[in-house]
CSV table of C-alpha atoms in Angstrom, one decimal:
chain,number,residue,atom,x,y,z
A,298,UNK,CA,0.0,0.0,0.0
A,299,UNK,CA,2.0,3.0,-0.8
A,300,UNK,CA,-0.6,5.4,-3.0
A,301,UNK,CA,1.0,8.4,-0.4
A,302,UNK,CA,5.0,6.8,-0.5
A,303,UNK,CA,6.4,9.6,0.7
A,304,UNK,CA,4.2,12.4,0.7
A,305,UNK,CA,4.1,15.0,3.3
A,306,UNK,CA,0.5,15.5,4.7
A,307,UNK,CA,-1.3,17.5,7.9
A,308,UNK,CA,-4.2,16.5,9.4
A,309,UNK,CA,-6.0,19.4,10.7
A,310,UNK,CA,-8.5,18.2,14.2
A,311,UNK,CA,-6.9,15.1,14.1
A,312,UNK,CA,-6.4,13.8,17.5
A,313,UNK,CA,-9.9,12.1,17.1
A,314,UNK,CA,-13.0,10.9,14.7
A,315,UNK,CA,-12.8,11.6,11.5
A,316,UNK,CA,-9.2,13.1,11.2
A,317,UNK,CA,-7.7,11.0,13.2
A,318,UNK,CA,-8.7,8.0,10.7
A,319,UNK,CA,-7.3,10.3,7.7
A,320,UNK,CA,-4.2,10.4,9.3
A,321,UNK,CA,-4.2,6.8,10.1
A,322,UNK,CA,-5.1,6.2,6.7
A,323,UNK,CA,-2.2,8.2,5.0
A,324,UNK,CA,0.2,7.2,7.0
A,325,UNK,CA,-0.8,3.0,6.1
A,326,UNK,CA,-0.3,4.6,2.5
A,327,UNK,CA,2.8,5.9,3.0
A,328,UNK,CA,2.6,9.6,3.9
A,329,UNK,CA,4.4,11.4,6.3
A,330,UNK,CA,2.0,13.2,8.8
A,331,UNK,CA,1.3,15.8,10.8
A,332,UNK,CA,-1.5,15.0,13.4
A,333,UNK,CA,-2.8,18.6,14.2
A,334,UNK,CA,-4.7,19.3,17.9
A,335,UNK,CA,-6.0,21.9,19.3
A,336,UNK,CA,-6.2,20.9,23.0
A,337,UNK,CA,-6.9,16.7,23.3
A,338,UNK,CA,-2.5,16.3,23.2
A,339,UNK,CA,-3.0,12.9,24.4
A,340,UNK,CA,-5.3,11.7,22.0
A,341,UNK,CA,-3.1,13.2,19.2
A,342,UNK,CA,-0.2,11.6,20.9
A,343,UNK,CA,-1.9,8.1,20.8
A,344,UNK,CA,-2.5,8.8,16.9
A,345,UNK,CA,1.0,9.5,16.6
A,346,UNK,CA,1.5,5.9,18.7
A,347,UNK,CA,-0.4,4.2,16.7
A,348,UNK,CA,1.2,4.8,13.3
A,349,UNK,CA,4.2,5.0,14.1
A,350,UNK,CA,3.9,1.1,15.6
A,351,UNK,CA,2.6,0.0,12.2
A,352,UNK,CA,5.6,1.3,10.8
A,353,UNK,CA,4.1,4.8,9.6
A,354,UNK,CA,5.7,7.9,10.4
A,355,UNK,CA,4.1,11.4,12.2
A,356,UNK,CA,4.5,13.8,14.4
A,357,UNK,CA,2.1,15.5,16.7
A,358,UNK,CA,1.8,20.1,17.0
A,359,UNK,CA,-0.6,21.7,18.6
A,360,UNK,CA,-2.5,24.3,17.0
A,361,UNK,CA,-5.7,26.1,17.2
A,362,UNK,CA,-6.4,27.3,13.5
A,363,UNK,CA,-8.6,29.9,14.4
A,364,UNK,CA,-5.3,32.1,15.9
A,365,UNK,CA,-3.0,33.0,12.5
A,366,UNK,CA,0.4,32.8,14.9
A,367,UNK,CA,-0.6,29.0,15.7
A,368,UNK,CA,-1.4,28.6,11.9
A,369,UNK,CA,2.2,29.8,11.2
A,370,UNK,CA,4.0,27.9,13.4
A,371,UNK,CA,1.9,24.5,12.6
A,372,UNK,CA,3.6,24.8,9.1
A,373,UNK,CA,7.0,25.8,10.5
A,374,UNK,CA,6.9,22.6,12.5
A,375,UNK,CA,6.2,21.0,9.5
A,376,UNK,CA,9.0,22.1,7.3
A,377,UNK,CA,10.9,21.7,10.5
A,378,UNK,CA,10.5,17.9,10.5
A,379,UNK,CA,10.0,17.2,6.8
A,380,UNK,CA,10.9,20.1,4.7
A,381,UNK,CA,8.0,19.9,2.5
A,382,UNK,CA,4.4,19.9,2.3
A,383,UNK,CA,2.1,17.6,-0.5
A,384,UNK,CA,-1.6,17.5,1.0
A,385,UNK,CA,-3.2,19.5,3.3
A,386,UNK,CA,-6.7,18.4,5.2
A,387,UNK,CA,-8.8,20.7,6.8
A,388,UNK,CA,-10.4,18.5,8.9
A,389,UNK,CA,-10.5,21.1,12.3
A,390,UNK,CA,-14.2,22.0,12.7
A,391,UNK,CA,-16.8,22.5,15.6
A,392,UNK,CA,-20.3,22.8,15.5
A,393,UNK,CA,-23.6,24.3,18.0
A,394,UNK,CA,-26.9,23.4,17.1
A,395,UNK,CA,-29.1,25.3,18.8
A,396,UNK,CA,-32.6,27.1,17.9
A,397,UNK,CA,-32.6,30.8,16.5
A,398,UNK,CA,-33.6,32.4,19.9
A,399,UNK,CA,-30.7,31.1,21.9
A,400,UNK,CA,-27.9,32.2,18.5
A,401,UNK,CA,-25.2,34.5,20.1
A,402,UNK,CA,-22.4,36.4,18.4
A,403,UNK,CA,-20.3,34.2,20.4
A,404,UNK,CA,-21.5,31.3,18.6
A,405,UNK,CA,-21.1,32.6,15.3
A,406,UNK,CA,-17.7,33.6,15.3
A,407,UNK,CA,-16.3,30.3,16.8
A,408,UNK,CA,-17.9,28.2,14.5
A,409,UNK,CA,-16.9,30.6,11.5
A,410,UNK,CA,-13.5,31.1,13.1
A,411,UNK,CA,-12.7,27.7,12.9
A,412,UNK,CA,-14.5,26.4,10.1
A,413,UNK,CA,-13.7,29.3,7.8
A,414,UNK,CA,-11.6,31.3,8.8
A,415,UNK,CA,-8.8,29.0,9.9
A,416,UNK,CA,-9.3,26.5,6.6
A,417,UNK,CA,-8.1,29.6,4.6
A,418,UNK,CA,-5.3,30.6,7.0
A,419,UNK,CA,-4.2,27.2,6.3
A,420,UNK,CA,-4.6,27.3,3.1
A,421,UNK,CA,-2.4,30.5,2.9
A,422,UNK,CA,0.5,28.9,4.7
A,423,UNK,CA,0.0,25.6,2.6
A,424,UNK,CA,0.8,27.4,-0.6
A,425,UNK,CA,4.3,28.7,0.7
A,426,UNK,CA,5.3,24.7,1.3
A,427,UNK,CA,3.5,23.5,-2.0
A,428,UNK,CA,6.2,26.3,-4.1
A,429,UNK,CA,6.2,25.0,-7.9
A,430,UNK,CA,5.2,21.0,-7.5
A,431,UNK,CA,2.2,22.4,-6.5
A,432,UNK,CA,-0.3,20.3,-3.8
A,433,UNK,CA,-3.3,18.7,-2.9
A,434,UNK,CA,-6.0,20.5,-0.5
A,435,UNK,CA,-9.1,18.3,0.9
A,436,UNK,CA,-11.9,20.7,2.8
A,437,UNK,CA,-13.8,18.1,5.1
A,438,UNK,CA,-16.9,19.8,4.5
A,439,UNK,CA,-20.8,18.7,5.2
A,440,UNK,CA,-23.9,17.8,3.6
A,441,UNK,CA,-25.1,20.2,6.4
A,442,UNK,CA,-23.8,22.4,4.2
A,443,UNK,CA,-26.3,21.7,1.2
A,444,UNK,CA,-29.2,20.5,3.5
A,445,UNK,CA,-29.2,22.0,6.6
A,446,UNK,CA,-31.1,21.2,9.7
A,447,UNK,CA,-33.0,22.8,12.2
A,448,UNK,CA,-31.3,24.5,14.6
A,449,UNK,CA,-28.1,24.0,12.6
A,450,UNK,CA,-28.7,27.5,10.6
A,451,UNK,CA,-24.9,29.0,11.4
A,452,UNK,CA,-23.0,25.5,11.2
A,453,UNK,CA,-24.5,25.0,7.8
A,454,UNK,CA,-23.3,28.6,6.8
A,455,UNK,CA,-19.9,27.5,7.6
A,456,UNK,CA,-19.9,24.6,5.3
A,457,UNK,CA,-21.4,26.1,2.4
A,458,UNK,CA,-18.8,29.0,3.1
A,459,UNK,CA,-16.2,26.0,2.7
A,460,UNK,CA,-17.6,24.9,-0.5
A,461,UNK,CA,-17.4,28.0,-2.0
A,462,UNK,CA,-14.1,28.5,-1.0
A,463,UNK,CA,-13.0,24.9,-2.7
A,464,UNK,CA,-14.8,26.0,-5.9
A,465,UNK,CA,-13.3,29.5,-6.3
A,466,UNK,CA,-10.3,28.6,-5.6
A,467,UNK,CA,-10.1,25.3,-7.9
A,468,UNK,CA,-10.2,28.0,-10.7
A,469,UNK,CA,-8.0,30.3,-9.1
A,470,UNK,CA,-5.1,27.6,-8.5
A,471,UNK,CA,-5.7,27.4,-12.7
A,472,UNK,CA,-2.1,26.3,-14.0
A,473,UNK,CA,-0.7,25.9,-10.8
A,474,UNK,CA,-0.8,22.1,-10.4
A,475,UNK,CA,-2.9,22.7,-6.8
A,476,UNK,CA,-6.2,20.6,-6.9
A,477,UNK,CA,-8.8,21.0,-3.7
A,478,UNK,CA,-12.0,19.1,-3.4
A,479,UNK,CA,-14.4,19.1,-0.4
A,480,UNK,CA,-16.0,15.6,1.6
A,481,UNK,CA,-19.4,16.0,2.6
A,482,UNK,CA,-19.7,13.7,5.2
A,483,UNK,CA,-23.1,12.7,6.4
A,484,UNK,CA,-23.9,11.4,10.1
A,485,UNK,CA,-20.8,9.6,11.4
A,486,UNK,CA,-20.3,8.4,14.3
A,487,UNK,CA,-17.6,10.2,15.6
A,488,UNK,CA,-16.7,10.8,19.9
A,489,UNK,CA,-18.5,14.0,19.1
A,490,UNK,CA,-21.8,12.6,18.1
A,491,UNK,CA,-21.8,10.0,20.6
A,492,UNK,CA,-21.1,12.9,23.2
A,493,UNK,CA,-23.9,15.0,22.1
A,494,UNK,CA,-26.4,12.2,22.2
A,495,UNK,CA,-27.1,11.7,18.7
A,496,UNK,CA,-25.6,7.7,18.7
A,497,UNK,CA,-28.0,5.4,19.8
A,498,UNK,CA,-31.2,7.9,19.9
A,499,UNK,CA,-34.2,8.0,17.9
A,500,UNK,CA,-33.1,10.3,15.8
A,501,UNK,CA,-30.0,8.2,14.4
A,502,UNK,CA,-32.7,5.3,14.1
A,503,UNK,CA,-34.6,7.4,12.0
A,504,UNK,CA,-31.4,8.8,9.5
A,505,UNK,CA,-30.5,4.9,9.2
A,506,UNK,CA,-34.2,3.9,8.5
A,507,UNK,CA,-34.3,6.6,5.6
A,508,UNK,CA,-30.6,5.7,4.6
A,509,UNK,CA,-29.8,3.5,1.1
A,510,UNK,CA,-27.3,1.9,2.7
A,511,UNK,CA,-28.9,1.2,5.9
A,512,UNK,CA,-26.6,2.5,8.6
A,513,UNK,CA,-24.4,5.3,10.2
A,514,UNK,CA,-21.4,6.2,8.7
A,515,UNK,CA,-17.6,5.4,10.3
A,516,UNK,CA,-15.3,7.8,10.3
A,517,UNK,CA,-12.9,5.4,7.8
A,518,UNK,CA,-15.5,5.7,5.8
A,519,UNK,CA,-14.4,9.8,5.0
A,520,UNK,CA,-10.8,8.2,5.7
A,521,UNK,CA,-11.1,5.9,2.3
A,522,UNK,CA,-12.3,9.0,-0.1
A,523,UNK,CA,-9.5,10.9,1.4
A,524,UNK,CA,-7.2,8.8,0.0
A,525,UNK,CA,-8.4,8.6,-3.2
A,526,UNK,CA,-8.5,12.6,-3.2
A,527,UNK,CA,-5.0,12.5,-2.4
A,528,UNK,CA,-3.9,10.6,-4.5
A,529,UNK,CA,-2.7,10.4,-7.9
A,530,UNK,CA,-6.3,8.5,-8.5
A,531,UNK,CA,-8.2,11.5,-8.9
A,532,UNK,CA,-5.7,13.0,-10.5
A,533,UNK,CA,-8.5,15.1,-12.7
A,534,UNK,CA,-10.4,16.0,-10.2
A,535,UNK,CA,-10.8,19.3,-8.6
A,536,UNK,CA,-13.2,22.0,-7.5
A,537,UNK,CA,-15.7,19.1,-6.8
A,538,UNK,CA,-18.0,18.8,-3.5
A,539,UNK,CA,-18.2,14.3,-2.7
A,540,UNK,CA,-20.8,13.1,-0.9
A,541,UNK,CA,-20.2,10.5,1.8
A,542,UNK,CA,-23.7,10.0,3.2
A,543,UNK,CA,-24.6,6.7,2.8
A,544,UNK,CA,-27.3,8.1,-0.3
A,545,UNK,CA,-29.4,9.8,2.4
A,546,UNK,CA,-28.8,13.1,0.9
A,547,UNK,CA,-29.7,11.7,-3.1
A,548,UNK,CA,-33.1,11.0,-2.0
């Protein structure tokens, strides 16, 4: 398995769920990681552990992407450690559902610091480590973003935010040899969802009732299509927003 052999990758929110199966995932294919966290440093260091004991290799920096300094130096420590940069995965997101009547400013800017604002600070710093051989840029995105729920009005603005940002920039990046692409994940069981409830209610029985394929998604489900977007597999793909949903969202 070696579809990554010796790229150079970070993993933004990847100390758990669904980025820390991308990371996981590279680094089985090859790629050198970076396993980004915010605060959970011994969940990012178990990552790290864990690839590193199937032979992979990856480091662990802390980072909150919604502060520009921690953006800089999370790339530093990257060409610190491997002098280059191939594929970058925004992976670092939050979201607050809550109704209209309880939305806050506070709310708002978190979730678009994070989601937004600190994939395009990344992106920024990515470009500098990309330099001629150009790069590979995966937005980990949401069908939130193209269906949004109830109460989920501001974390659905962020991900359609996203989406835009991976299609203006796919033509911007024009001759450039930089390709972006966004994963729209639907529900996934993730430490997040099972924290907020959401695994093992009625509410997941009733997504998985109405779902093609008949159950919640796994976080190596997203891992899988990450590959391929990183690799030289979808080589002629770009600007393009990939559902992983389980066909919920084509009904």
């Amino acid at each position: 398995m070696s579809k990554l052999k010796n790229k150079v990758a970070i993993v933004t929110g990847a100390s758990k769920g669904i980025g820390a199966s991308i990371a996981k995932y590279f680094a089985a294919e090859g790629a050198k990681v970076v396993v980004n966290y915010a605060s959970s440093k011994e969940d990012a260091e178990n990552v790290v552990k864990s690839i590193t004991a199937n032979g992979g290799t990856a480091i662990a920096v802390q980072g909150d992407v919604s502060k520009e300094s921690d953006v800089t130096r999370l790339f530093e420590e990257t060409k610190k450690a491997f002098g280059t940069l191939d594929i970058l995965v925004n992976n670092a997101g939050i979201y607050q559902y809550a109704p209209i009547e309880e939305f806050s400013a506070a709310s708002f800017h978190s979730q678009f610091n994070i989601n937004v604002l600190g994939s395009l600070l990344a992106i920024q710093e990515s470009l500098k480590l990309f330099g001629e051989k150009g790069g590979n840029i995966i937005n980990i995105s949401s069908e939130a973003g193209k269906t949004p729920l109830p109460t989920g009005a501001v974390y659905s603005a962020t991900k359609a935010a996203l989406d835009a940002i991976t299609i203006a920039l796919s033509k911007e990046f024009s001759g450039r040899n930089i390709r972006i692409n966004s994963i729209l994940p639907g529900v996934v069981e993730t430490e997040g969802s099972r924290s907020a409830g959401f695994i093992g209610s009625d509410a997941e029985a009733k997504f998985v009732a109405t779902t093609p394929l008949g159950r919640t998604g796994q976080p190596e489900d997203i891992a899988k299509v990450a590959v391929f977007l990183a690799s030289d597999d979808s080589g002629w793909i770009t600007g393009e927003k990939i559902s992983v949903s389980g066909g919920i969202y084509g009904l």
